[in-house]
PDB file of C-alpha atoms in Angstrom:
ATOM      1  CA  MET U   1      62.080 119.004 105.633  1.00 48.00           C
ATOM      2  CA  ILE U   2      61.867 115.297 106.099  1.00 47.00           C
ATOM      3  CA  ARG U   3      61.923 114.962 102.472  1.00 45.00           C
ATOM      4  CA  LYS U   4      65.092 116.971 102.045  1.00 38.00           C
ATOM      5  CA  THR U   5      66.595 114.950 104.694  1.00 36.00           C
ATOM      6  CA  LEU U   6      65.935 111.738 103.037  1.00 37.00           C
ATOM      7  CA  ILE U   7      67.420 112.833  99.566  1.00 36.00           C
ATOM      8  CA  SER U   8      70.514 114.114 101.551  1.00 37.00           C
ATOM      9  CA  LEU U   9      70.903 110.682 103.099  1.00 35.00           C
ATOM     10  CA  LEU U  10      70.338 109.036  99.810  1.00 38.00           C
ATOM     11  CA  LEU U  11      73.106 111.284  98.237  1.00 35.00           C
ATOM     12  CA  ILE U  12      75.569 110.447 101.052  1.00 34.00           C
ATOM     13  CA  GLY U  13      74.848 106.704 100.370  1.00 39.00           C
ATOM     14  CA  ILE U  14      75.287 106.722  96.785  1.00 35.00           C
ATOM     15  CA  LEU U  15      78.822 108.696  97.470  1.00 33.00           C
ATOM     16  CA  PHE U  16      79.632 106.083  99.964  1.00 34.00           C
ATOM     17  CA  VAL U  17      79.047 103.176  97.480  1.00 36.00           C
ATOM     18  CA  PHE U  18      81.136 104.793  94.819  1.00 36.00           C
ATOM     19  CA  LEU U  19      83.909 105.971  96.944  1.00 34.00           C
ATOM     20  CA  LYS U  20      84.445 103.146  98.944  1.00 36.00           C
ATOM     21  CA  PRO U  21      86.220 101.059  96.210  1.00 35.00           C
ATOM     22  CA  ILE U  22      88.411 104.025  95.060  1.00 31.00           C
ATOM     23  CA  ASN U  23      89.774 104.092  98.741  1.00 32.00           C
ATOM     24  CA  SER U  24      90.125 100.280  99.081  1.00 30.00           C
ATOM     25  CA  THR U  25      92.478 100.333  95.884  1.00 31.00           C
ATOM     26  CA  MET U  26      94.724 103.105  97.086  1.00 33.00           C
ATOM     27  CA  ILE U  27      98.339 102.309  96.460  1.00 36.00           C
ATOM     28  CA  SER U  28     101.557 103.623  97.775  1.00 47.00           C
ATOM     29  CA  VAL U  29     103.084 106.203  95.366  1.00 52.00           C
ATOM     30  CA  PHE U  30     104.909 109.347  95.438  1.00 64.00           C
ATOM     31  CA  ASN U  31     107.716 111.002  93.402  1.00 73.00           C
ATOM     32  CA  ILE U  32     110.835 112.009  95.182  1.00 72.00           C
ATOM     33  CA  ALA U  33     111.521 114.929  92.706  1.00 71.00           C
ATOM     34  CA  ASN U  34     109.723 116.846  90.193  1.00 79.00           C
ATOM     35  CA  ALA U  35     111.697 115.236  87.178  1.00 81.00           C
ATOM     36  CA  PRO U  36     113.219 111.970  86.599  1.00 88.00           C
ATOM     37  CA  VAL U  37     115.984 111.253  88.885  1.00 91.00           C
ATOM     38  CA  VAL U  38     118.074 108.319  90.101  1.00 94.00           C
ATOM     39  CA  VAL U  39     118.675 108.701  93.755  1.00 94.00           C
ATOM     40  CA  THR U  40     121.957 107.507  95.095  1.00 94.00           C
ATOM     41  CA  LYS U  41     121.905 109.013  98.669  1.00 94.00           C
ATOM     42  CA  GLY U  42     119.846 110.367 101.547  1.00 95.00           C
ATOM     43  CA  HIS U  43     120.561 113.080 104.019  1.00 94.00           C
ATOM     44  CA  TYR U  44     119.947 111.878 107.482  1.00 95.00           C
ATOM     45  CA  GLY U  45     121.568 108.357 107.996  1.00 95.00           C
ATOM     46  CA  THR U  46     122.226 105.224 106.349  1.00 96.00           C
ATOM     47  CA  SER U  47     119.714 102.849 104.638  1.00 97.00           C
ATOM     48  CA  LEU U  48     119.887  99.172 103.648  1.00 98.00           C
ATOM     49  CA  VAL U  49     118.773  97.538 100.571  1.00 98.00           C
ATOM     50  CA  VAL U  50     118.689  93.913  99.864  1.00 98.00           C
ATOM     51  CA  GLU U  51     118.300  92.669  96.329  1.00 97.00           C
ATOM     52  CA  VAL U  52     116.673  89.220  96.271  1.00 97.00           C
ATOM     53  CA  SER U  53     116.825  86.761  93.205  1.00 96.00           C
ATOM     54  CA  PHE U  54     117.929  83.706  94.824  1.00 92.00           C
ATOM     55  CA  SER U  55     116.944  81.845  98.179  1.00 84.00           C
ATOM     56  CA  ASP U  56     117.215  78.762 100.433  1.00 81.00           C
ATOM     57  CA  GLU U  57     115.757  77.859 103.696  1.00 84.00           C
ATOM     58  CA  SER U  58     118.099  80.487 105.215  1.00 93.00           C
ATOM     59  CA  LEU U  59     116.343  83.367 103.750  1.00 95.00           C
ATOM     60  CA  MET U  60     112.997  82.145 104.980  1.00 96.00           C
ATOM     61  CA  ASP U  61     114.439  82.019 108.432  1.00 95.00           C
ATOM     62  CA  TRP U  62     115.712  85.487 108.041  1.00 97.00           C
ATOM     63  CA  LEU U  63     112.600  86.983 106.815  1.00 97.00           C
ATOM     64  CA  LYS U  64     110.731  85.741 109.702  1.00 97.00           C
ATOM     65  CA  THR U  65     113.183  87.052 112.271  1.00 96.00           C
ATOM     66  CA  VAL U  66     114.651  90.249 110.835  1.00 96.00           C
ATOM     67  CA  LYS U  67     113.885  93.229 113.204  1.00 94.00           C
ATOM     68  CA  GLU U  68     112.842  96.857 112.437  1.00 93.00           C
ATOM     69  CA  PRO U  69     113.827  99.164 111.045  1.00 92.00           C
ATOM     70  CA  TYR U  70     113.508  96.653 108.128  1.00 96.00           C
ATOM     71  CA  PRO U  71     115.644  96.763 105.069  1.00 97.00           C
ATOM     72  CA  LEU U  72     114.167  97.498 101.743  1.00 98.00           C
ATOM     73  CA  LEU U  73     113.756  94.268  99.640  1.00 98.00           C
ATOM     74  CA  LEU U  74     114.170  94.627  96.079  1.00 98.00           C
ATOM     75  CA  LEU U  75     112.712  91.461  94.308  1.00 98.00           C
ATOM     76  CA  ASP U  76     113.296  89.820  91.126  1.00 97.00           C
ATOM     77  CA  THR U  77     110.146  88.989  89.330  1.00 97.00           C
ATOM     78  CA  ASP U  78     111.488  85.275  88.400  1.00 97.00           C
ATOM     79  CA  TRP U  79     112.033  84.803  92.174  1.00 97.00           C
ATOM     80  CA  ILE U  80     108.718  86.286  92.914  1.00 98.00           C
ATOM     81  CA  LYS U  81     106.883  83.695  90.903  1.00 97.00           C
ATOM     82  CA  ARG U  82     108.784  80.885  92.417  1.00 96.00           C
ATOM     83  CA  SER U  83     108.706  81.861  96.051  1.00 97.00           C
ATOM     84  CA  PRO U  84     104.962  82.091  97.252  1.00 96.00           C
ATOM     85  CA  ASP U  85     105.922  81.033 100.868  1.00 96.00           C
ATOM     86  CA  HIS U  86     108.566  83.863 100.992  1.00 97.00           C
ATOM     87  CA  ILE U  87     105.877  86.342  99.597  1.00 97.00           C
ATOM     88  CA  LYS U  88     103.308  85.320 102.227  1.00 97.00           C
ATOM     89  CA  ILE U  89     105.927  85.972 105.079  1.00 97.00           C
ATOM     90  CA  ILE U  90     106.794  89.482 103.512  1.00 97.00           C
ATOM     91  CA  GLN U  91     103.245  90.406 103.332  1.00 97.00           C
ATOM     92  CA  GLU U  92     102.380  89.005 106.649  1.00 97.00           C
ATOM     93  CA  ARG U  93     105.279  91.013 108.399  1.00 97.00           C
ATOM     94  CA  LYS U  94     104.737  94.051 105.999  1.00 96.00           C
ATOM     95  CA  LEU U  95     108.274  94.106 105.117  1.00 97.00           C
ATOM     96  CA  PRO U  96     108.996  96.860 102.605  1.00 97.00           C
ATOM     97  CA  THR U  97     109.747  96.167  99.171  1.00 98.00           C
ATOM     98  CA  GLY U  98     110.571  97.164  95.600  1.00 98.00           C
ATOM     99  CA  LEU U  99     111.230  95.805  92.289  1.00 98.00           C
ATOM    100  CA  LEU U 100     114.557  94.544  90.893  1.00 98.00           C
ATOM    101  CA  GLY U 101     114.556  94.878  87.269  1.00 96.00           C
ATOM    102  CA  PRO U 102     116.847  93.629  84.556  1.00 93.00           C
ATOM    103  CA  GLU U 103     119.993  95.319  83.400  1.00 91.00           C
ATOM    104  CA  ASP U 104     119.847  98.487  81.492  1.00 91.00           C
ATOM    105  CA  SER U 105     122.431 100.904  79.698  1.00 84.00           C
ATOM    106  CA  ILE U 106     122.542 104.229  77.934  1.00 82.00           C
ATOM    107  CA  GLU U 107     123.957 102.507  74.910  1.00 84.00           C
ATOM    108  CA  GLU U 108     121.580  99.682  74.541  1.00 85.00           C
ATOM    109  CA  PRO U 109     118.233 100.775  76.341  1.00 89.00           C
ATOM    110  CA  ILE U 110     116.193  98.046  77.630  1.00 88.00           C
ATOM    111  CA  ASN U 111     112.876  97.462  76.090  1.00 91.00           C
ATOM    112  CA  ILE U 112     110.311  99.301  78.090  1.00 94.00           C
ATOM    113  CA  LYS U 113     107.710  96.564  77.611  1.00 94.00           C
ATOM    114  CA  LEU U 114     109.991  94.096  79.474  1.00 94.00           C
ATOM    115  CA  VAL U 115     110.192  96.313  82.435  1.00 96.00           C
ATOM    116  CA  GLN U 116     106.507  96.722  82.258  1.00 96.00           C
ATOM    117  CA  LYS U 117     106.123  93.077  82.218  1.00 97.00           C
ATOM    118  CA  ASP U 118     108.004  92.855  85.616  1.00 97.00           C
ATOM    119  CA  ILE U 119     105.768  95.816  87.100  1.00 98.00           C
ATOM    120  CA  ASP U 120     102.670  93.816  86.292  1.00 98.00           C
ATOM    121  CA  ILE U 121     104.044  90.500  87.832  1.00 98.00           C
ATOM    122  CA  TYR U 122     104.952  92.413  90.967  1.00 98.00           C
ATOM    123  CA  GLU U 123     101.542  94.005  91.222  1.00 97.00           C
ATOM    124  CA  GLN U 124      99.954  90.501  90.678  1.00 97.00           C
ATOM    125  CA  TYR U 125     101.736  88.974  93.424  1.00 97.00           C
ATOM    126  CA  LEU U 126     102.455  91.911  95.896  1.00 97.00           C
ATOM    127  CA  LYS U 127      98.865  93.441  95.418  1.00 95.00           C
ATOM    128  CA  GLU U 128     100.426  96.933  94.763  1.00 95.00           C
ATOM    129  CA  LYS U 129     102.641  98.723  92.622  1.00 94.00           C
ATOM    130  CA  PRO U 130     106.182  99.125  93.214  1.00 96.00           C
ATOM    131  CA  LEU U 131     107.250 102.349  94.814  1.00 95.00           C
ATOM    132  CA  TRP U 132     111.094 101.558  94.467  1.00 97.00           C
ATOM    133  CA  PHE U 133     112.750 100.315  91.626  1.00 98.00           C
ATOM    134  CA  ALA U 134     116.435  99.387  90.786  1.00 97.00           C
ATOM    135  CA  THR U 135     118.163  97.633  87.685  1.00 97.00           C
ATOM    136  CA  ARG U 136     120.449  94.787  88.260  1.00 95.00           C
ATOM    137  CA  ASN U 137     123.499  96.793  86.942  1.00 95.00           C
ATOM    138  CA  HIS U 138     122.324 100.107  88.519  1.00 96.00           C
ATOM    139  CA  GLN U 139     122.197 101.938  85.151  1.00 95.00           C
ATOM    140  CA  TYR U 140     119.295 103.759  83.742  1.00 96.00           C
ATOM    141  CA  SER U 141     118.645 104.961  80.239  1.00 94.00           C
ATOM    142  CA  GLN U 142     116.575 108.020  79.808  1.00 94.00           C
ATOM    143  CA  ASP U 143     113.612 106.227  78.451  1.00 94.00           C
ATOM    144  CA  LEU U 144     113.429 104.144  81.365  1.00 95.00           C
ATOM    145  CA  GLN U 145     113.752 107.072  83.786  1.00 95.00           C
ATOM    146  CA  LYS U 146     111.016 108.871  81.990  1.00 95.00           C
ATOM    147  CA  SER U 147     108.669 105.933  81.801  1.00 95.00           C
ATOM    148  CA  LEU U 148     109.020 104.994  85.570  1.00 95.00           C
ATOM    149  CA  PHE U 149     108.739 108.531  86.726  1.00 94.00           C
ATOM    150  CA  GLN U 150     105.263 108.854  84.967  1.00 94.00           C
ATOM    151  CA  GLN U 151     104.205 105.810  86.962  1.00 93.00           C
ATOM    152  CA  GLN U 152     105.283 107.376  90.161  1.00 93.00           C
ATOM    153  CA  MET U 153     108.144 104.834  90.687  1.00 95.00           C
ATOM    154  CA  ASN U 154     111.443 106.140  92.247  1.00 95.00           C
ATOM    155  CA  LEU U 155     114.806 104.893  90.969  1.00 96.00           C
ATOM    156  CA  LEU U 156     117.554 103.779  93.408  1.00 97.00           C
ATOM    157  CA  SER U 157     121.247 103.390  93.019  1.00 96.00           C
ATOM    158  CA  PRO U 158     123.858 102.262  95.673  1.00 96.00           C
ATOM    159  CA  SER U 159     126.180 104.466  97.381  1.00 95.00           C
ATOM    160  CA  LEU U 160     127.825 101.265  98.399  1.00 94.00           C
ATOM    161  CA  ILE U 161     127.706  97.461  97.389  1.00 95.00           C
ATOM    162  CA  TRP U 162     128.600  95.324 100.210  1.00 94.00           C
ATOM    163  CA  GLN U 163     129.712  91.821  99.410  1.00 89.00           C
ATOM    164  CA  GLY U 164     130.153  90.373 102.735  1.00 84.00           C
ATOM    165  CA  GLU U 165     133.588  91.874 103.423  1.00 74.00           C
ATOM    166  CA  LYS U 166     134.696  93.479 106.712  1.00 76.00           C
ATOM    167  CA  THR U 167     132.562  96.275 108.337  1.00 72.00           C
ATOM    168  CA  PRO U 168     132.449  99.016 105.479  1.00 80.00           C
ATOM    169  CA  LYS U 169     132.913 102.654 106.282  1.00 87.00           C
ATOM    170  CA  LEU U 170     129.674 104.321 105.822  1.00 92.00           C
ATOM    171  CA  GLN U 171     128.834 108.133 105.309  1.00 94.00           C
ATOM    172  CA  LYS U 172     125.633 109.962 106.282  1.00 95.00           C
ATOM    173  CA  GLY U 173     122.989 109.348 103.733  1.00 96.00           C
ATOM    174  CA  ASP U 174     124.395 106.015 102.290  1.00 96.00           C
ATOM    175  CA  PHE U 175     122.199 103.514 100.559  1.00 97.00           C
ATOM    176  CA  VAL U 176     123.851 100.200 101.291  1.00 97.00           C
ATOM    177  CA  PHE U 177     123.091  97.565  98.684  1.00 97.00           C
ATOM    178  CA  VAL U 178     123.377  93.700  99.597  1.00 96.00           C
ATOM    179  CA  PRO U 179     123.102  91.325  96.566  1.00 96.00           C
ATOM    180  CA  LEU U 180     121.467  88.026  97.545  1.00 95.00           C
ATOM    181  CA  HIS U 181     122.032  86.201  94.047  1.00 93.00           C
ATOM    182  CA  GLN U 182     122.866  82.890  93.117  1.00 89.00           C
ATOM    183  CA  ASP U 183     126.695  83.710  92.831  1.00 86.00           C
ATOM    184  CA  SER U 184     126.661  85.714  95.927  1.00 84.00           C
ATOM    185  CA  SER U 185     128.851  84.303  98.857  1.00 85.00           C
ATOM    186  CA  ILE U 186     127.284  86.343 101.605  1.00 90.00           C
ATOM    187  CA  THR U 187     125.977  84.504 104.707  1.00 91.00           C
ATOM    188  CA  PHE U 188     123.012  85.892 106.885  1.00 93.00           C
ATOM    189  CA  LYS U 189     125.166  85.535 109.816  1.00 92.00           C
ATOM    190  CA  GLU U 190     127.545  88.166 108.071  1.00 93.00           C
ATOM    191  CA  LEU U 191     124.346  90.174 107.222  1.00 95.00           C
ATOM    192  CA  ASN U 192     122.838  90.057 110.542  1.00 94.00           C
ATOM    193  CA  THR U 193     126.376  91.359 112.112  1.00 93.00           C
ATOM    194  CA  LEU U 194     126.292  94.296 109.411  1.00 94.00           C
ATOM    195  CA  ILE U 195     122.722  95.133 110.737  1.00 94.00           C
ATOM    196  CA  GLN U 196     123.709  94.938 114.417  1.00 93.00           C
ATOM    197  CA  GLN U 197     126.662  97.330 113.715  1.00 91.00           C
ATOM    198  CA  HIS U 198     125.095 100.047 112.033  1.00 92.00           C
ATOM    199  CA  LYS U 199     121.745 102.077 112.824  1.00 92.00           C
ATOM    200  CA  PHE U 200     120.101 101.789 109.639  1.00 96.00           C
ATOM    201  CA  MET U 201     116.925 103.738 108.797  1.00 96.00           C
ATOM    202  CA  SER U 202     114.293 103.395 105.976  1.00 95.00           C
ATOM    203  CA  ILE U 203     114.670 105.052 102.673  1.00 94.00           C
ATOM    204  CA  GLU U 204     112.070 107.549 103.429  1.00 92.00           C
ATOM    205  CA  GLU U 205     113.381 108.691 106.637  1.00 94.00           C
ATOM    206  CA  ASN U 206     116.903 108.821 104.970  1.00 95.00           C
ATOM    207  CA  ILE U 207     115.787 111.126 102.193  1.00 92.00           C
ATOM    208  CA  PHE U 208     113.247 113.170 104.108  1.00 88.00           C
ATOM    209  CA  GLY U 209     114.278 113.169 107.808  1.00 84.00           C
ATOM    210  CA  TYR U 210     110.866 111.703 108.906  1.00 68.00           C
ATOM    211  CA  LYS U 211     108.429 108.896 108.228  1.00 65.00           C
ATOM    212  CA  VAL U 212     105.982 109.805 105.494  1.00 55.00           C
ATOM    213  CA  GLN U 213     102.480 108.870 104.654  1.00 50.00           C
ATOM    214  CA  THR U 214     103.041 107.528 100.965  1.00 45.00           C
ATOM    215  CA  LYS U 215      99.350 106.469 100.296  1.00 43.00           C
ATOM    216  CA  LYS U 216      97.264 108.328  97.776  1.00 37.00           C
ATOM    217  CA  SER U 217      95.069 107.809  95.031  1.00 33.00           C
ATOM    218  CA  PRO U 218      97.048 107.139  91.913  1.00 36.00           C
TER     219      PRO U 218
END
């Protein structure tokens, strides 16, 4: 009896040793649909998505002070590589992020290897695969859709792109994209006013109607 107990404990210990690293490397992945699809709208409210490829001290201050529900930050890989202090704040505050990829088109599809390079850079710095993805011009070739679907990444496209103009008229389900690029003229005062004037919710809540647990083994 004692021998059987010792054998059982030994087996449990072996399983724990092998299972522990698997659990510790779990990443946030899930597919919204059963086939490649570009999601342009939710169902239950409005969501804010901020594209980031350029920054100054104002962005750092905003990242430190932005309140929940946090907007989704789509990060450009060149910006990621030159902005370690910003990435540290994003990780410390657990701000939701995704990957902002290069431009794509149906007529001239992007080289998938270039996109994969961006994914690898994102994973290197953020320590997880991106769950959300958007191209700079919000166009997607079939090859790109299929490739990212296989990696359980979800493609987003805006219902509305906000450039800092007066308060937009939003509809239920809208994804409001805000571009923070070198040629953007949006101020963070304007962005904060937009956030205060609308009750935004996370992308997941907008799509599913409730917060979802997205962690599972890849």
